[in-house]
Short mmCIF file of C-alpha atoms in Angstrom, two decimals:
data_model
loop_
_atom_site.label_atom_id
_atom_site.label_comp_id
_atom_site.label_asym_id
_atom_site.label_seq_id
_atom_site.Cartn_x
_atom_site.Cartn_y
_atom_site.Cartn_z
CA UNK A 1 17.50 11.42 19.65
CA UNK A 2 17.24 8.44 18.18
CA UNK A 3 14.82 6.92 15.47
CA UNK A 4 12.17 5.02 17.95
CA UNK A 5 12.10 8.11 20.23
CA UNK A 6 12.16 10.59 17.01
CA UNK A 7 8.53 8.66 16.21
CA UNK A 8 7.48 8.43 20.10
CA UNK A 9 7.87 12.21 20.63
CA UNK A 10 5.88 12.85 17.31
CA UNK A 11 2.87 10.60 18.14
CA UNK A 12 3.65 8.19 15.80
CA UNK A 13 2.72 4.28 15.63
CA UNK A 14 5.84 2.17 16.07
CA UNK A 15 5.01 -0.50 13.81
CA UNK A 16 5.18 -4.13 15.64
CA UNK A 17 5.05 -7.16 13.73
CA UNK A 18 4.06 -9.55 16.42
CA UNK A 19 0.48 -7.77 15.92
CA UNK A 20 -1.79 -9.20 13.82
CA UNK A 21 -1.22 -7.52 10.26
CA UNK A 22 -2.37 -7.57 6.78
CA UNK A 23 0.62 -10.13 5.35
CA UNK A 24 -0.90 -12.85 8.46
CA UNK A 25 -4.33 -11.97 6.92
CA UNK A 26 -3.29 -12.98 3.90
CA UNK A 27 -1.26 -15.78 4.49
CA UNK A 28 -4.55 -17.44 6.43
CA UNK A 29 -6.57 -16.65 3.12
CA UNK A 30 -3.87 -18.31 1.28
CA UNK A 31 -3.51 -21.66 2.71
CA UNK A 32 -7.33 -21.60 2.86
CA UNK A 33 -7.10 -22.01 -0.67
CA UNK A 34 -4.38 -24.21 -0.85
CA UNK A 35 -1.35 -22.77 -0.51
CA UNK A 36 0.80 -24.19 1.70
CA UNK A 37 4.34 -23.46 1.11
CA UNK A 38 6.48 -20.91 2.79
CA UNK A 39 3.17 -19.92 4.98
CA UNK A 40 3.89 -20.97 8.71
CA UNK A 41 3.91 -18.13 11.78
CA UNK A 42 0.40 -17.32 10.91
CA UNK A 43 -0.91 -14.93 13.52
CA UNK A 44 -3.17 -16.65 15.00
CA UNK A 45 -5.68 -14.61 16.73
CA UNK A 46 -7.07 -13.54 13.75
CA UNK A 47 -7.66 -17.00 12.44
CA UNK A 48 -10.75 -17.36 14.64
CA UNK A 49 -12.38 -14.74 12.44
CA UNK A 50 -11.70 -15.73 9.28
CA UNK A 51 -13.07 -18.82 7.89
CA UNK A 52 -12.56 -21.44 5.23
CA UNK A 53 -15.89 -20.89 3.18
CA UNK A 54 -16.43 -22.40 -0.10
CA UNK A 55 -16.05 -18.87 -1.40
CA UNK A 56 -13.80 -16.03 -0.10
CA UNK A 57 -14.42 -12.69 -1.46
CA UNK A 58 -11.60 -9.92 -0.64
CA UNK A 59 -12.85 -6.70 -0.70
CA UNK A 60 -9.19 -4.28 -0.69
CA UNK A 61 -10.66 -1.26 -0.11
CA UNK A 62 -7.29 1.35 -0.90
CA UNK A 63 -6.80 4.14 1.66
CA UNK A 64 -9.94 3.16 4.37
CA UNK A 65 -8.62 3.03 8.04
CA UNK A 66 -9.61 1.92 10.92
CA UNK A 67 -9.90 5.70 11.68
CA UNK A 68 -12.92 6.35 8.75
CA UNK A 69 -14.45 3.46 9.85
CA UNK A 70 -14.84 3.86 13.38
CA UNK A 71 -16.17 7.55 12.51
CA UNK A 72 -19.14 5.81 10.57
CA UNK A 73 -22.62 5.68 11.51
CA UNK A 74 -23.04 2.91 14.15
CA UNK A 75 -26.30 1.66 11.91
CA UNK A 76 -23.34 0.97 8.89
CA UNK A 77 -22.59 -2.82 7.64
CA UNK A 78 -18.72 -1.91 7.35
CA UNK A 79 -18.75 -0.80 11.12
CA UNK A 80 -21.05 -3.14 12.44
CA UNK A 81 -19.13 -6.12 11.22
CA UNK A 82 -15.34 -4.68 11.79
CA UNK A 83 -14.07 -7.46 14.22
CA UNK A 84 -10.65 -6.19 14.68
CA UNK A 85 -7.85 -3.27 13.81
CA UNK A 86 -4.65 -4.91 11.50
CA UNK A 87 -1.11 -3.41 11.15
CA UNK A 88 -0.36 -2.41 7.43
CA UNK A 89 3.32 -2.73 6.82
CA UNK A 90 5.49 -0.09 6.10
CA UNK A 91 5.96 2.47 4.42
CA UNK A 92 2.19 2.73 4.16
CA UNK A 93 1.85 3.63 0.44
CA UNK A 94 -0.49 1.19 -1.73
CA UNK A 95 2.28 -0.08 -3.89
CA UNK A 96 4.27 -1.54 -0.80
CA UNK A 97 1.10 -3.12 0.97
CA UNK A 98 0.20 -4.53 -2.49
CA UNK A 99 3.23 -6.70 -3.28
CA UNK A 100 2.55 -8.20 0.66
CA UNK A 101 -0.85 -8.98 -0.60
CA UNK A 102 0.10 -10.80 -3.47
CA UNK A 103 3.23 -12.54 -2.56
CA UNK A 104 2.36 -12.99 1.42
CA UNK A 105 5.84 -11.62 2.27
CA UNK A 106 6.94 -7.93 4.55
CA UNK A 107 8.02 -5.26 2.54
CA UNK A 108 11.70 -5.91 4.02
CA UNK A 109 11.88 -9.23 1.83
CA UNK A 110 9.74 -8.40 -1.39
CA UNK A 111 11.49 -4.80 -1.43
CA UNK A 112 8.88 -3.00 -3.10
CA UNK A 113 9.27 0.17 -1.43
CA UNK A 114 6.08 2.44 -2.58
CA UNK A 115 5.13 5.01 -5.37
CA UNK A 116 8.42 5.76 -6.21
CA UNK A 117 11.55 3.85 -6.65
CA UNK A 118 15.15 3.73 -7.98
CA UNK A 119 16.90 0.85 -10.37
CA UNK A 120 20.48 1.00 -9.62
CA UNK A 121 21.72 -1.38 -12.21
CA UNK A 122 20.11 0.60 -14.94
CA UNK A 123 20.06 4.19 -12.99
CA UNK A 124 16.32 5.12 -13.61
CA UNK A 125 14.11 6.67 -11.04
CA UNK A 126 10.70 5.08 -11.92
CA UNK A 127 6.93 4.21 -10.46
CA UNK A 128 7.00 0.67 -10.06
CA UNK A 129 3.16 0.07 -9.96
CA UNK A 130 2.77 2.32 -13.56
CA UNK A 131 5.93 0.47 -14.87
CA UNK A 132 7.40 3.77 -16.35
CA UNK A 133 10.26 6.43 -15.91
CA UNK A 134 9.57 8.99 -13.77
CA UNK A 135 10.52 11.93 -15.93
CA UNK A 136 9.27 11.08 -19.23
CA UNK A 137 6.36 8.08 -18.53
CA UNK A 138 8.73 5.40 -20.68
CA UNK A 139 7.60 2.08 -20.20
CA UNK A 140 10.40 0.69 -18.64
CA UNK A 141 10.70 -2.37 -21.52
CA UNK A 142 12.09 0.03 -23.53
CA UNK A 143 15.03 0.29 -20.94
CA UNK A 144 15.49 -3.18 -21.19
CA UNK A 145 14.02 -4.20 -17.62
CA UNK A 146 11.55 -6.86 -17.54
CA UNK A 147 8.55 -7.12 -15.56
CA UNK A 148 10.76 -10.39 -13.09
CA UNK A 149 13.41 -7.43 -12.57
CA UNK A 150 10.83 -4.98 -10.37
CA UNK A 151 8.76 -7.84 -9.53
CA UNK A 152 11.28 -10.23 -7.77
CA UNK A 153 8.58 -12.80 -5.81
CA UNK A 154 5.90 -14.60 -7.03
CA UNK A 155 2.44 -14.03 -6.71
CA UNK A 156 0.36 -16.10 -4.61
CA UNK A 157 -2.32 -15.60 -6.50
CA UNK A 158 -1.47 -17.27 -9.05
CA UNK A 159 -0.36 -20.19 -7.19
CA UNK A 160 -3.85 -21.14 -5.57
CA UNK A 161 -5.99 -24.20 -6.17
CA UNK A 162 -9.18 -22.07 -5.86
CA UNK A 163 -10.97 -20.59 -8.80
CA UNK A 164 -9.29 -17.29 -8.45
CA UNK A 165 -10.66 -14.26 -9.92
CA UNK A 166 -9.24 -10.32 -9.66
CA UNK A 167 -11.97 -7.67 -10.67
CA UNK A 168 -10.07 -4.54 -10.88
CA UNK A 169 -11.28 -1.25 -12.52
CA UNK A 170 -10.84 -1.00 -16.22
CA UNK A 171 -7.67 1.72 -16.35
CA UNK A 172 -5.59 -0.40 -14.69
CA UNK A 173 -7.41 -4.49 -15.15
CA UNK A 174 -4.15 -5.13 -17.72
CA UNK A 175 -1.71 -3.02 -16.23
CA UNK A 176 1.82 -4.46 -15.82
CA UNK A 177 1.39 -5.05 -11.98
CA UNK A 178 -2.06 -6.33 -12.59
CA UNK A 179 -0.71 -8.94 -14.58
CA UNK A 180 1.99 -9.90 -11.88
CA UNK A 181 -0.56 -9.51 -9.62
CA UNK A 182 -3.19 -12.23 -11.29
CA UNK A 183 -1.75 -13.64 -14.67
CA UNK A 184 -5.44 -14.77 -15.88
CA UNK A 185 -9.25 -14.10 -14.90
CA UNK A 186 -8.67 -10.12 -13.98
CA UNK A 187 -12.07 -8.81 -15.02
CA UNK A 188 -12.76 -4.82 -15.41
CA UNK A 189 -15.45 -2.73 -14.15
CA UNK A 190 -16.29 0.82 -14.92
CA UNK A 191 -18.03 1.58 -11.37
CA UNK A 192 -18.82 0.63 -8.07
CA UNK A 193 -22.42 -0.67 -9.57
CA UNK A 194 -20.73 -2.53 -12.15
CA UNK A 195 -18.15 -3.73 -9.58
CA UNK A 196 -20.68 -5.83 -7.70
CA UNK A 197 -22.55 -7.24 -10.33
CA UNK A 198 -19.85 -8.52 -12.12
CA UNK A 199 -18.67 -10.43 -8.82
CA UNK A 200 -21.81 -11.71 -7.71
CA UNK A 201 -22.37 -12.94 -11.61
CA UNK A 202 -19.14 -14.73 -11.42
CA UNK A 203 -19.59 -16.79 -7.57
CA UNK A 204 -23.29 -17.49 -8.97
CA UNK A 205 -21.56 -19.05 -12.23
CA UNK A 206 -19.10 -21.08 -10.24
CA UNK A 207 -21.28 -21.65 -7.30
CA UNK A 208 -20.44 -26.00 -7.13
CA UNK A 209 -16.75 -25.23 -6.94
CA UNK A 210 -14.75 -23.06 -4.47
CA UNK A 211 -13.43 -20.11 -5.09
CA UNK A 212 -10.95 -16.97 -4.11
CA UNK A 213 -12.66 -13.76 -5.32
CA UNK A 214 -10.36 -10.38 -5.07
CA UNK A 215 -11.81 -6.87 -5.69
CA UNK A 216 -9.97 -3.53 -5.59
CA UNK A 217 -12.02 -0.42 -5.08
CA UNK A 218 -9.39 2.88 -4.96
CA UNK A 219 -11.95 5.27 -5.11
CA UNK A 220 -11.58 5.93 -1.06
CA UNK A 221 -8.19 6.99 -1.43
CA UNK A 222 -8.31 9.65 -4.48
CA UNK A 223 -10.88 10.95 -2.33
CA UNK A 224 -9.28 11.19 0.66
CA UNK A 225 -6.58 12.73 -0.95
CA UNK A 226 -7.93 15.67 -2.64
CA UNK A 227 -11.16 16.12 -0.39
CA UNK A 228 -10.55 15.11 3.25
CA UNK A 229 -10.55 11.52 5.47
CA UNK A 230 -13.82 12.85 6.86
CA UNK A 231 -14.81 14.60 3.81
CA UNK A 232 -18.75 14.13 2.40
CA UNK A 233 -17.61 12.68 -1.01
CA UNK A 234 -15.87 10.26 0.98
CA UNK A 235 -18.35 9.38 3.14
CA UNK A 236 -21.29 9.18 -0.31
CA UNK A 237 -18.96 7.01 -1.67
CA UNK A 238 -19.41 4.66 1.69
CA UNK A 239 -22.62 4.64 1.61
CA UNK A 240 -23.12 3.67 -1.95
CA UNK A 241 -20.44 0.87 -1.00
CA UNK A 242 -22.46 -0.14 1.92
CA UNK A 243 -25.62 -0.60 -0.55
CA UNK A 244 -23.77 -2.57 -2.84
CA UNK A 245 -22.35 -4.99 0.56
CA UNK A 246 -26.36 -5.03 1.85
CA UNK A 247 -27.72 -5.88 -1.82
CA UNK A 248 -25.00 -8.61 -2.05
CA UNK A 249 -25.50 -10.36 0.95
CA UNK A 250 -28.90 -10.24 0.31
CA UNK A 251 -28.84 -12.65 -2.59
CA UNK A 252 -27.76 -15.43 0.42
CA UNK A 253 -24.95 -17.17 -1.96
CA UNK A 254 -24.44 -19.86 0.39
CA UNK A 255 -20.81 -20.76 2.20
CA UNK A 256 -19.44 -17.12 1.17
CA UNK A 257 -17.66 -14.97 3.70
CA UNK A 258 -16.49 -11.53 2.50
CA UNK A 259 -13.54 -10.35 3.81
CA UNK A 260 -13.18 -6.25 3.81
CA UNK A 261 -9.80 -4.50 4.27
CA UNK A 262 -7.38 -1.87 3.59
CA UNK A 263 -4.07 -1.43 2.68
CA UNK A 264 -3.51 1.69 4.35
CA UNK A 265 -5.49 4.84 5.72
CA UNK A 266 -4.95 8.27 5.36
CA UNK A 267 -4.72 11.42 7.75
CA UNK A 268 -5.47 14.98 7.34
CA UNK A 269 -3.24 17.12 6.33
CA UNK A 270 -3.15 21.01 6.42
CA UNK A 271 0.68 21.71 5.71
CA UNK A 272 2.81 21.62 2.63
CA UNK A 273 6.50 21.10 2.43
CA UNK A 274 8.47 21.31 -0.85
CA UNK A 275 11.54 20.76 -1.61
CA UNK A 276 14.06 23.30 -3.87
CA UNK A 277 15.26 20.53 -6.42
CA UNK A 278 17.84 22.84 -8.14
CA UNK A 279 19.68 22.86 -4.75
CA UNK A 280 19.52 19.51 -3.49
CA UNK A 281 20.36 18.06 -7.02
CA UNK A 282 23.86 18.21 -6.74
CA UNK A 283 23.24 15.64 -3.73
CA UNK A 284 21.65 13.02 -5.53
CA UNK A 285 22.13 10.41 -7.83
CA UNK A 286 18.34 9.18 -8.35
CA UNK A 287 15.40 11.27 -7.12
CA UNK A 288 13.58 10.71 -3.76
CA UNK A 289 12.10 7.30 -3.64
CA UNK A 290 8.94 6.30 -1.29
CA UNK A 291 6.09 8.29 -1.35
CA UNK A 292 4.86 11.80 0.43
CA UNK A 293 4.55 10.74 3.98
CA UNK A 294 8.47 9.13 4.19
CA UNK A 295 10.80 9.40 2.03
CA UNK A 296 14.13 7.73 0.75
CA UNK A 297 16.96 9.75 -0.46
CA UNK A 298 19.91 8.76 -2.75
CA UNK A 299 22.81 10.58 -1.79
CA UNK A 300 26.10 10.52 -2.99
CA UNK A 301 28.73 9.09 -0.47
CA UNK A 302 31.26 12.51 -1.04
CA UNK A 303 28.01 14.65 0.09
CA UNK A 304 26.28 12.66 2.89
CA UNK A 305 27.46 14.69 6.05
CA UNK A 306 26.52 17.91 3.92
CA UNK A 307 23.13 16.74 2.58
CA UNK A 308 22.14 15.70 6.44
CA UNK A 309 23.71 19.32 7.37
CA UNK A 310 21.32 21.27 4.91
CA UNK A 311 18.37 19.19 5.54
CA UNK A 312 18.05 19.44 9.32
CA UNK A 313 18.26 23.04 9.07
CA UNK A 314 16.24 23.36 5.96
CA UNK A 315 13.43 20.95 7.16
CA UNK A 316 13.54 21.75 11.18
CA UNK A 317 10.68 20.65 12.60
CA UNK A 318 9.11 19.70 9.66
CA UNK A 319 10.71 16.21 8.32
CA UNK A 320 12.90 14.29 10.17
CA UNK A 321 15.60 12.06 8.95
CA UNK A 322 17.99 8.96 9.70
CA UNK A 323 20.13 6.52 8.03
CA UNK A 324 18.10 4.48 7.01
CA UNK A 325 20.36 1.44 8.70
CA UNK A 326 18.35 3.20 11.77
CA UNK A 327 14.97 2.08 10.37
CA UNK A 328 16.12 -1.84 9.45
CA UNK A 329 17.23 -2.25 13.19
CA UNK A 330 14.03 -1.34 14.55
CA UNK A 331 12.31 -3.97 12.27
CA UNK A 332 10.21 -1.35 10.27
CA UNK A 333 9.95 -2.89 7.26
CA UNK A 334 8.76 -6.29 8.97
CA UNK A 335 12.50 -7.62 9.71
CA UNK A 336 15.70 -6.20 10.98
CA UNK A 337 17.49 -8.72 8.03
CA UNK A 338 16.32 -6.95 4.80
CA UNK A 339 17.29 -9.26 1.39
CA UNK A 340 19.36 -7.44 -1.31
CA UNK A 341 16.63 -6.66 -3.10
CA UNK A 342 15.00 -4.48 -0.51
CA UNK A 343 18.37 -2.75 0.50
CA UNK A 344 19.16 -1.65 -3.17
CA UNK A 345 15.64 -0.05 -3.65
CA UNK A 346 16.65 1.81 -0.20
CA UNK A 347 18.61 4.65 -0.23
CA UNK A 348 20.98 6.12 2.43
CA UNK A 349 18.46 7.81 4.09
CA UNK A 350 14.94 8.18 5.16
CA UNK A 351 12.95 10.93 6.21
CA UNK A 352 9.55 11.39 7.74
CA UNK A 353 6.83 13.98 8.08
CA UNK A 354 5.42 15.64 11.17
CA UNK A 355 1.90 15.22 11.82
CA UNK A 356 -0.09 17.15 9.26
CA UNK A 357 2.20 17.59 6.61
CA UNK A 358 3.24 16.27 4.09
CA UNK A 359 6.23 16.50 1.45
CA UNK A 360 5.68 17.00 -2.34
CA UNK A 361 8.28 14.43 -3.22
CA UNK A 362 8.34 14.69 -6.99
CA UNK A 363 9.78 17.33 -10.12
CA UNK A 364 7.80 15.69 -12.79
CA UNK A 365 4.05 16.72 -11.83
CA UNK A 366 4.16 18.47 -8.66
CA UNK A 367 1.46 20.97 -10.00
CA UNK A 368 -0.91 17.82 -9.24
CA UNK A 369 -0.36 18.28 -5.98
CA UNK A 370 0.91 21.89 -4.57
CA UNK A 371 -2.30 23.20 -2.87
CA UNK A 372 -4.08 20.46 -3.62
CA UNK A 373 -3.65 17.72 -0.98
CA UNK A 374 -6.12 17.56 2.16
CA UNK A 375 -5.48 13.79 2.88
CA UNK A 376 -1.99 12.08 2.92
CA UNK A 377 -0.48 8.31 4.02
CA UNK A 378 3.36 6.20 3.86
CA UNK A 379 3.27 7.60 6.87
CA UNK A 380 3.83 6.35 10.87
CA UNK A 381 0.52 7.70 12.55
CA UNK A 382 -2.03 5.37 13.55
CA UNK A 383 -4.52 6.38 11.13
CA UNK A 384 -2.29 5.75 8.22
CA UNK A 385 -0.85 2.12 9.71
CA UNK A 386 -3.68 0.85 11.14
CA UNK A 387 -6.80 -0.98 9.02
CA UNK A 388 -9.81 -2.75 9.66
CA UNK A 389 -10.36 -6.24 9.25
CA UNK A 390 -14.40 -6.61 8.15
CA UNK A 391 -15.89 -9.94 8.07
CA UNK A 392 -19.58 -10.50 6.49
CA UNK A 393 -20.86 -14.40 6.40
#
């Protein structure tokens, strides 16, 4: 069986790039506000919903599917106004979808490959959105990697001829990706209260000159995670959102569309799989990169044949895994060319979870998680791929 009807048999979402998807929503956003080069194949049914207002406000709303929001009252703004389901890319896991937001480009060029990653050239298994080692939390300066080393392409953002602004709450406003992200403006907020004001303080001060407003909300997906998709803190926090929306459009700024989205969604999960590290060890040379929904593996070349031998038996039914040549050739990461950047963040193979589980894919903190996970995503099911695209004149 082969990697297309692997995903097929499982109910998974074969990810299709000729669908409308979050790096063509941001690539029409982009040259909206000026920025022209290296955006062409826009896809352009999605371009009659989006329009070139004075001021754009992008609302990323981390870890809210399509499948939350269709499951919302009918009487809600956020459903109300949905005008369309995007495609993510892939792997689904906010780090990934993040770098296609800022630099416009598939995962399979930018190579950012999710939560968890490998640097061959130094031999560190780190987080490349926290910047540090995975086993001790080092910044990874002190390693001698600079931020241009992680974060290969540019950021769009920083490239527009809009006044752009990133409001982005205050643990992570000055984080390392933040700053690649948006080198200037990033404002931080302490709540969702303080969220809005801030941004509708800011258009109102630069009302007589356009402008590209982004705000980042994560509060749907540590909710998700340790509560439930469907869970009632999940859905309080939606409603508070949806005051905050109401109150905002009610102040009528004139020429401002908002633009809600997601960079992933999450699905329920009710089964745990772990993995015995002291065993599979003496396969690896870096630790499991990705996230918990797929995962990478770094396997030496003398142990290949015997690490795919003991994981099919070990993980039957549970996680299934390919070379991960298999998942380039099927276009999954958005082409079936990757650059060299994206295959040396790879490793030799990649597995997935079943429906409704989900793999605790780390040594360093695992207590975090064992027992503790009711919501999951970086996986292939529809309700982790697929995101709405909200749009509120």
């Amino acid at each position: 069986m082969d990697l297309i009807e692997c995903l097929k048999k499982n109910g998974m979402y074969i990810p299709n790039y000729n669908e409308a998807s979050i790096v063509d929503l941001m690539k029409i956003i982009y040259r909206y506000c000026g920025y022209l080069e290296n955006i062409e194949n826009n896809n352009m049914n999605i371009e009659k919903y989006v329009k070139n207002e004075k001021h754009i406000l992008l609302i990323l709303i981390d870890g809210m599917g399509s499948n939350l929001v269709d499951s919302l009252s009918d009487s809600m703004i956020l459903k109300q106004k949905k005008v369309k389901d995007l495609q993510t890319v892939c792997p689904t896991t906010t780090g990934c979808v993040l770098t296609s937001i800022a630099t416009a480009k598939a995962p399979a060029i930018h190579g950012m490959i999710g939560w968890y990653n490998y640097n061959r050239d130094k031999n560190i298994s780190y987080y490349p959105l926290l910047f540090k080692e995975r086993k001790t939390g080092t910044d990874l300066k002190e390693f001698g990697i600079k931020e241009k080393y992680i974060y290969l392409y540019d950021s769009v953002m920083n490239k527009l001829n809009r006044r752009t602004t990133a409001f982005l709450p205050d643990s992570i406003a000055n984080s390392t990706f933040s700053q690649f992200m948006l080198n200037k403006n990033r404002i931080e907020y302490e709540s969702l209260e303080d969220a809005f004001e801030k941004v509708t303080n800011n258009i109102k001060e630069n009302i007589n000159i356009p402008t590209f407003t982004y705000l980042y909300l994560p509060h749907v997906d540590k909710l998700s995670h340790y509560n439930g998709v469907n869970s009632s803190e999940v859905k309080a926090f939606l409603e508070g959102l949806e005051y905050e929306i109401r109150r905002l459009k009610e102040d009528n700024i004139e020429n401002l569309e908002i633009v809600i989205t997601a960079d992933h969604g999450q699905i329920d999960v009710n089964q745990e799989i772990t993995m015995d590290f002291n065993k599979y060890e003496n396969y690896f040379y870096a630790l499991p990169g990705i996230d918990f929904g797929t995962a990478t593996y770094y396997v030496k070349k003398d142990k290949e044949e015997k690490f795919l031998t003991e994981f099919k038996e070990d993980y039957k039914d549970e996680m299934y895994i390919f070379r991960t040549e298999e998942y380039i050739k099927n276009d999954i990461f958005g082409s079936k060319e990757v650059s060299r950047y994206m295959a040396s963040n790879l490793g030799e193979f990649i597995s997935f979870c079943k429906r409704g589980a989900y793999f605790v894919n780390t040594i360093e903190n695992e207590n975090d998680y064992i027992g503790k996970i009711k919501g999951s995503h970086s996986g292939f099911s529809k309700e982790e791929i697929m995101i709405p695209l909200i749009i509120i004149n």
